[in-house]
Coordinates of C-alpha atoms in Angstrom, one line a residue:
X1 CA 124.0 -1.3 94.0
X2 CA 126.9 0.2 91.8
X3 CA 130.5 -0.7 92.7
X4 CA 131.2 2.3 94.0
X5 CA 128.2 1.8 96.5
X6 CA 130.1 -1.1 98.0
X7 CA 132.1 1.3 100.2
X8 CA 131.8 0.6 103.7
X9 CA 131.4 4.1 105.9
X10 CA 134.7 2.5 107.6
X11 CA 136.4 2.2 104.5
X12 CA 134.9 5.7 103.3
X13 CA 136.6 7.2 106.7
X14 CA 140.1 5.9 105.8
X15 CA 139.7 7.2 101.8
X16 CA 139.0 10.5 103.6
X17 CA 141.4 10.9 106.1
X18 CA 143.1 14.1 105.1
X19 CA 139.6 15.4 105.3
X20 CA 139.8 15.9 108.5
X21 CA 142.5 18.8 109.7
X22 CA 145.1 17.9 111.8
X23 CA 143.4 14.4 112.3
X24 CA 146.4 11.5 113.0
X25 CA 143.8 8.6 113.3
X26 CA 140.7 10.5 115.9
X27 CA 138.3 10.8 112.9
X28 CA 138.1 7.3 112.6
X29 CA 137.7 6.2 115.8
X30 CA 135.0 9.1 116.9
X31 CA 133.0 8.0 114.2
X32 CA 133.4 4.5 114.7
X33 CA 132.0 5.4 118.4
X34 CA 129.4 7.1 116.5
X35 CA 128.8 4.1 114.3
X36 CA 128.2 1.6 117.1
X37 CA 126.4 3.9 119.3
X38 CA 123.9 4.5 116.5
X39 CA 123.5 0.6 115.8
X40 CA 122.6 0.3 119.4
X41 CA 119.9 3.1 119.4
X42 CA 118.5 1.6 115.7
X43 CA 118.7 -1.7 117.7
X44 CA 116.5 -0.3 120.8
X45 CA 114.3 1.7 118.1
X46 CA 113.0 -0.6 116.8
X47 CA 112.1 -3.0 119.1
X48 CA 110.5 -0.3 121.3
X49 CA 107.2 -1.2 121.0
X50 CA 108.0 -4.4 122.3
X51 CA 110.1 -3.8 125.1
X52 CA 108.9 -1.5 127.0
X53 CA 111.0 1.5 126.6
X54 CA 108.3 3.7 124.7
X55 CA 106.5 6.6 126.6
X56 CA 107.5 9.0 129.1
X57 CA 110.6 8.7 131.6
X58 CA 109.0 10.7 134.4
X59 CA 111.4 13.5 134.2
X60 CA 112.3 16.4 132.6
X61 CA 115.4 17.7 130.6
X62 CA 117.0 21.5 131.2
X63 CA 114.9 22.7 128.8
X64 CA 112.0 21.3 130.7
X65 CA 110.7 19.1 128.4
X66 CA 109.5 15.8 129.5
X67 CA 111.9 13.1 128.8
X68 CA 111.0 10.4 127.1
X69 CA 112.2 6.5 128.4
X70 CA 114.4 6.2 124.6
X71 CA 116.1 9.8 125.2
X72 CA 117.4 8.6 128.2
X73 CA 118.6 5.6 126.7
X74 CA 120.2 7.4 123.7
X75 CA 121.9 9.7 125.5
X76 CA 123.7 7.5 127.9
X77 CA 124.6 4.7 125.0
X78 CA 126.4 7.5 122.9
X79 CA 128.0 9.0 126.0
X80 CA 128.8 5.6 126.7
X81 CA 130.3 4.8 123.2
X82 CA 132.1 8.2 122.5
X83 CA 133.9 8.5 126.3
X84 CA 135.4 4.8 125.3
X85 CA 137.7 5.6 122.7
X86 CA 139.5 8.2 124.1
X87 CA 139.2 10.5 121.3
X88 CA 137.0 13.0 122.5
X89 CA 137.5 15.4 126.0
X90 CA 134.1 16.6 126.7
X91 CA 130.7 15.5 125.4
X92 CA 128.0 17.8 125.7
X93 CA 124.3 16.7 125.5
X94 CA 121.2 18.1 124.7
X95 CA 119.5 16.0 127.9
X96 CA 122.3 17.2 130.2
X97 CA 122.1 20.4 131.9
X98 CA 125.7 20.8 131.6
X99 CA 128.9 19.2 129.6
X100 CA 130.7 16.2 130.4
X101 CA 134.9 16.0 130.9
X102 CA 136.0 12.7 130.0
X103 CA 138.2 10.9 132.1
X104 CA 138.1 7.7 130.6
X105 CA 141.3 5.8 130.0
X106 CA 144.9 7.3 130.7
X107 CA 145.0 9.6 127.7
X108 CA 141.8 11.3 127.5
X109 CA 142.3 14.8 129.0
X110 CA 144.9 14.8 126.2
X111 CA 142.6 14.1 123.3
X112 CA 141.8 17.4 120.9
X113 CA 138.3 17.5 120.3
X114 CA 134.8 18.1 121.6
X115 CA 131.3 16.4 120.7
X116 CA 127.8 18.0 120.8
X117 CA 124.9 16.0 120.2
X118 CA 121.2 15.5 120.3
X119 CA 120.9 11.9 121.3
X120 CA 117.1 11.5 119.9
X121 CA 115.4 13.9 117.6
X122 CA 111.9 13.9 117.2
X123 CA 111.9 11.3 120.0
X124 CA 107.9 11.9 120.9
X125 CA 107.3 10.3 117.6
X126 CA 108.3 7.2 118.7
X127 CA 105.0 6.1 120.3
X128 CA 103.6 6.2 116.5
X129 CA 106.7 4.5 115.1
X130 CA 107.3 7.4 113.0
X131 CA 110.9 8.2 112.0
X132 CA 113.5 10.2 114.7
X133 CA 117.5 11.0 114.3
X134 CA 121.1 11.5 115.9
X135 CA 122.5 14.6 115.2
X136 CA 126.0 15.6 116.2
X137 CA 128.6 18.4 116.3
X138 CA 132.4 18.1 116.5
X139 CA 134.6 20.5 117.3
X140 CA 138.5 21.0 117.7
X141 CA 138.7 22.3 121.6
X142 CA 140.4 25.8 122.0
X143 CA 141.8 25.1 125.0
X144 CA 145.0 23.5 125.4
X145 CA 145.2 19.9 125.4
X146 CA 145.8 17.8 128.7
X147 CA 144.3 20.6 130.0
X148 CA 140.5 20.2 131.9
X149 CA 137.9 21.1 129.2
X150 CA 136.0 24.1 129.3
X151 CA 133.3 25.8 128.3
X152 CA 134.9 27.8 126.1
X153 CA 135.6 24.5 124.1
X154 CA 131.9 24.0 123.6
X155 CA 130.8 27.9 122.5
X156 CA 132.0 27.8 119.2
X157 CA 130.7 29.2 116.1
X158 CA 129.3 26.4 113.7
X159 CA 131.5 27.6 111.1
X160 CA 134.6 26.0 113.4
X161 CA 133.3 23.3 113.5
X162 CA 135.4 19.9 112.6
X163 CA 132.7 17.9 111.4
X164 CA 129.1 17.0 111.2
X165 CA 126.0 14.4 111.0
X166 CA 123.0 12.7 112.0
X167 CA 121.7 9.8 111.9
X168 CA 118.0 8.6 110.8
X169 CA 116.1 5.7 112.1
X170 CA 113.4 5.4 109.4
X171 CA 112.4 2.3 106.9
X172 CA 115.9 2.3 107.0
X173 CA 119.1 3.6 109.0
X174 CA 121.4 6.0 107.6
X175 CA 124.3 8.1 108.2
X176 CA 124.7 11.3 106.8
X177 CA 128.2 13.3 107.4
X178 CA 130.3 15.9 106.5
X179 CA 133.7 16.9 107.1
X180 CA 134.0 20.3 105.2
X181 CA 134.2 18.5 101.7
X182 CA 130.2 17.6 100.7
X183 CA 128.0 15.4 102.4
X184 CA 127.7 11.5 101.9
X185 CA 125.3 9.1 103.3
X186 CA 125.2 5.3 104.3
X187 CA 122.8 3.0 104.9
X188 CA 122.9 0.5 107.6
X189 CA 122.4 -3.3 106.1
X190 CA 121.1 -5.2 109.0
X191 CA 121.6 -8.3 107.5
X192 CA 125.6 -7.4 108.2
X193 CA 125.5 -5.1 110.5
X194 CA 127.6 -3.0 107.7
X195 CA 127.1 1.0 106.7
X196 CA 127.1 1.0 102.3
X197 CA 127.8 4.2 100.9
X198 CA 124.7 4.7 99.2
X199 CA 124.1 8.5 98.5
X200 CA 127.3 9.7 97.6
X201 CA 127.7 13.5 97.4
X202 CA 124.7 14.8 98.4
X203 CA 123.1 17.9 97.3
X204 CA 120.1 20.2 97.7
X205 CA 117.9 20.8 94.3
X206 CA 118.6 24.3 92.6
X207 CA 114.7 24.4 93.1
X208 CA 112.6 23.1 95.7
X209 CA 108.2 22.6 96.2
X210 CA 108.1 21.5 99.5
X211 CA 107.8 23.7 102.9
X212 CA 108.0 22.0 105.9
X213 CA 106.8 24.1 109.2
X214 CA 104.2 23.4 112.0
X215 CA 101.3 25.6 110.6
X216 CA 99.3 24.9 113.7
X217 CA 101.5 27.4 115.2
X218 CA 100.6 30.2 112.4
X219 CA 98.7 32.8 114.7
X220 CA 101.9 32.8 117.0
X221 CA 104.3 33.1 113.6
X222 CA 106.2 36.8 112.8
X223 CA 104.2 38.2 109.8
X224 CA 107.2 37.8 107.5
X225 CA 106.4 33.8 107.9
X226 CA 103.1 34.1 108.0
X227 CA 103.4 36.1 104.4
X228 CA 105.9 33.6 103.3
X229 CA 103.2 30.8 103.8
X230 CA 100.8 32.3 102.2
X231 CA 102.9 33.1 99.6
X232 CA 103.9 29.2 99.3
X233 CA 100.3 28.4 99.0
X234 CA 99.6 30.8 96.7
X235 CA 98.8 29.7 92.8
X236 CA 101.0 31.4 91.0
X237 CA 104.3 30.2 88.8
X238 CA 105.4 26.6 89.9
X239 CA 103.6 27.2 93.3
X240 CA 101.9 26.4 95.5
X241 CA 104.0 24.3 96.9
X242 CA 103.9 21.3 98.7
X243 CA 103.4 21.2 102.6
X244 CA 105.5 18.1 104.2
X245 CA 105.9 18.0 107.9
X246 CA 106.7 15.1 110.0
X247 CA 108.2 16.7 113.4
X248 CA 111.4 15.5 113.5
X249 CA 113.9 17.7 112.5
X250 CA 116.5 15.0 111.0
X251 CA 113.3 13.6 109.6
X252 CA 112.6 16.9 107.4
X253 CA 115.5 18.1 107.1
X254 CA 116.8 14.1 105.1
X255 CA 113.7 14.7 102.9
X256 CA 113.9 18.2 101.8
X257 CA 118.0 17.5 101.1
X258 CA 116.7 14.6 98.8
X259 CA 113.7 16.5 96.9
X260 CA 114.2 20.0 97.2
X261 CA 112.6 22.3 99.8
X262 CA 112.6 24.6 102.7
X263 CA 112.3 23.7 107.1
X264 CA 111.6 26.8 109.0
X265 CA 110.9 26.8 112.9
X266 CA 110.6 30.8 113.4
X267 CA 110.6 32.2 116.8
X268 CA 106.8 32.7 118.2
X269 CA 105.1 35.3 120.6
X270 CA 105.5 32.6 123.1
X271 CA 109.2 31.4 122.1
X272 CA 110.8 34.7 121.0
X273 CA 114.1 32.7 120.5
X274 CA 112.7 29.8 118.6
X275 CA 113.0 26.0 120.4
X276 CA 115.4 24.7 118.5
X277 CA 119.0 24.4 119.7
X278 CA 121.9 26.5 118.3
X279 CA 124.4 24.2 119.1
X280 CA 123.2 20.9 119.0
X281 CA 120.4 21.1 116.1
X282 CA 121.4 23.9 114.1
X283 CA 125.0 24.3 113.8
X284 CA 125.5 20.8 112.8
X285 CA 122.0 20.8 110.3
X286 CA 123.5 24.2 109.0
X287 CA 127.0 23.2 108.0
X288 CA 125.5 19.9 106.4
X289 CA 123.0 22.5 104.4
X290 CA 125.8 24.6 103.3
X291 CA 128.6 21.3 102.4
X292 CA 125.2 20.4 100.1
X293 CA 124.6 23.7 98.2
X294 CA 121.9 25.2 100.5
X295 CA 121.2 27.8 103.3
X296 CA 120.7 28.2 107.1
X297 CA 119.6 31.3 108.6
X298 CA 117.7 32.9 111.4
X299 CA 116.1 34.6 108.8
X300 CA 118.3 37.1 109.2
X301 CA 121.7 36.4 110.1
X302 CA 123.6 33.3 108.5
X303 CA 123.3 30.2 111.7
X304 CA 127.2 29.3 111.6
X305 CA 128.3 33.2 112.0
X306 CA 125.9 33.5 115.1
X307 CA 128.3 33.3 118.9
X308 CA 127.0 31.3 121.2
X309 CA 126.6 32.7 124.7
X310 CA 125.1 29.8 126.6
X311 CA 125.1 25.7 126.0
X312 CA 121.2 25.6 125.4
X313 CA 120.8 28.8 123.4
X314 CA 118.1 28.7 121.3
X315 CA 117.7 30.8 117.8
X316 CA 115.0 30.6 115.0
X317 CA 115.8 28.5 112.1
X318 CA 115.2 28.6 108.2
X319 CA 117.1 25.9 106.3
X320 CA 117.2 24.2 103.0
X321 CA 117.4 25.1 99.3
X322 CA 118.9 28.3 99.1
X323 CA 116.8 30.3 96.6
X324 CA 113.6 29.6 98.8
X325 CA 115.7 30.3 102.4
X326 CA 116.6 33.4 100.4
X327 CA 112.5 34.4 99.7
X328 CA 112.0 33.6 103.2
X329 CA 114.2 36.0 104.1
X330 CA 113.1 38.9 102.0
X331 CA 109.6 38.2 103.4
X332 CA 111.1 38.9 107.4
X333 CA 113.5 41.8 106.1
X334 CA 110.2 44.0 105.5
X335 CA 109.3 44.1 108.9
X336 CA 112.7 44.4 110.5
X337 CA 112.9 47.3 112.3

């Protein structure tokens, strides 16, 4: 480890301060909340298997997916962590059906921003100890401080957004973040307890080999990303290309940042709108892309321009390196109609 990798993410947050518009000291504590929160979901992670907390809770989200026993965990220690510190207003989640107001502590109604957040990504991968994430969204409320918070404050366009992340829980625990100026990472030493900067300024590849989409899924796909696939598999030029997916969205999303590639989760005839979530999976995923040099679409329309209408909207997704996002997209532009 260099010098410079030394760095502790608290130490990081303090350099960077200015990052963070019209910030007087709430970066660093809503990350800290972050921080902590995360090191108590690595913590329960990875002794899952052990203490009874893997499988199925019994109940479902809003979306109406079945909940499993660690989503429910996650969500209520980051809710937990970040209604503390009385730096945040309103916390919405993607297990809740609707957002939270924070009332926590004298001063909280007065605090200026919002959080969005997918407690556990990929969290059906646990049973198989296969890797899962954090992602989260903050945003500067509209509304008027000291005021209740409103729903207004959480329909924003990603491009407003304050700042960004996730988290992955993998062989080992990282944090990956932006704040407008390029993305950093830092990996958790457990031995301390301690978050190293360890992948500073972090970057997608100017070229990328590796698609990453659920191809069991193919007969339900548009024919622009069924043509796409077959044109990634195709032997031609530096292709075909390699097919990486592990079903866990921070998951693929860490590795094709890292060696170069291309996620897609297209809408199908049976999910015309895609499954993923606008606000709390692809805003935040898209402004990291962009802060690293790459591209986030709906294949059509760039993900931080889109409005949000609703707190669970869900949109089709195309992110990663920006010269295959940008085939992917020529592929659905020829049957746009």
């Amino acid at each position: 480890m260099s010098e410079q990798n030394f760095q502790t993410l608290g130490e990081f947050i303090i350099d960077k301060q200015e990052d963070f518009q019209y910030s007087t000291g709430e970066l660093s504590r809503l990350l800290s909340a972050i921080r902590l929160a995360s090191k108590v979901v690595n913590r329960e992670v990875n002794k899952a298997g052990i203490a009874n907390i893997i499988g199925k809770a019994g109940n479902e989200n809003i979306q109406g997916e079945e909940q499993q026993k660690l989503d429910v965990l996650a969500n209520d220690i980051f809710i937990e962590a970040l209604s503390q510190r009385e730096v945040v207003c309103g916390i919405a989640s993607e297990e809740s059906d609707d957002f939270i107001e924070v009332r926590t502590g004298p001063n909280a109604h007065l605090s200026k921003y919002v959080v969005l957040i997918d407690p556990l990504d990929g969290s059906s991968n646990i049973d198989v100890n296969v890797s899962v994430g954090t992602i989260f969204s903050i945003y500067r409320r509209v509304t008027e401080p000291g005021t209740p918070v409103t729903l207004a404050d959480f329909l924003q366009k990603g491009v407003n957004q304050a700042a960004a992340g996730y988290v992955v829980y993998g062989s080992s625990t990282m944090i990956v973040y932006t704040t407008g100026n390029g993305v950093n990472g830092f990996t958790l030493d457990p031995s301390l307890g301690t978050f190293y900067l360890s992948h500073p300024c972090m970057s997608f590849p100017e070229k990328g080999n590796i698609y990453s989409i659920n191809e069991g899924n193919y007969a339900k796909f548009p024919q622009g990303v069924k043509d796409y696939i077959k044109y990634c598999q195709r032997e031609e030029g530096d292709r075909p290309y390699t097919s990486r997916y592990i079903g866990s969205l921070v998951s693929d999303f860490h590795r094709n940042m890292i060696k170069g590639g291309i996620y897609i989760y297209p809408s199908t005839s049976q999910s015309p709108n895609g499954k993923l979530r606008l606000l709390y999976e692809c805003n935040p995923m898209a402004m990291l892309a962009e802060q690293a040099g790459g591209k986030c679409t709906n294949g059509f329309q760039r993900i931080l321009e889109i409005e949000p209408t609703e707190l669970h909207q869900r949109v089709p997704f195309f992110c990663g390196t920006s010269e295959m996002v940008e085939k992917a997209e020529e592929f659905m532009e020829k049957y746009n109609q």
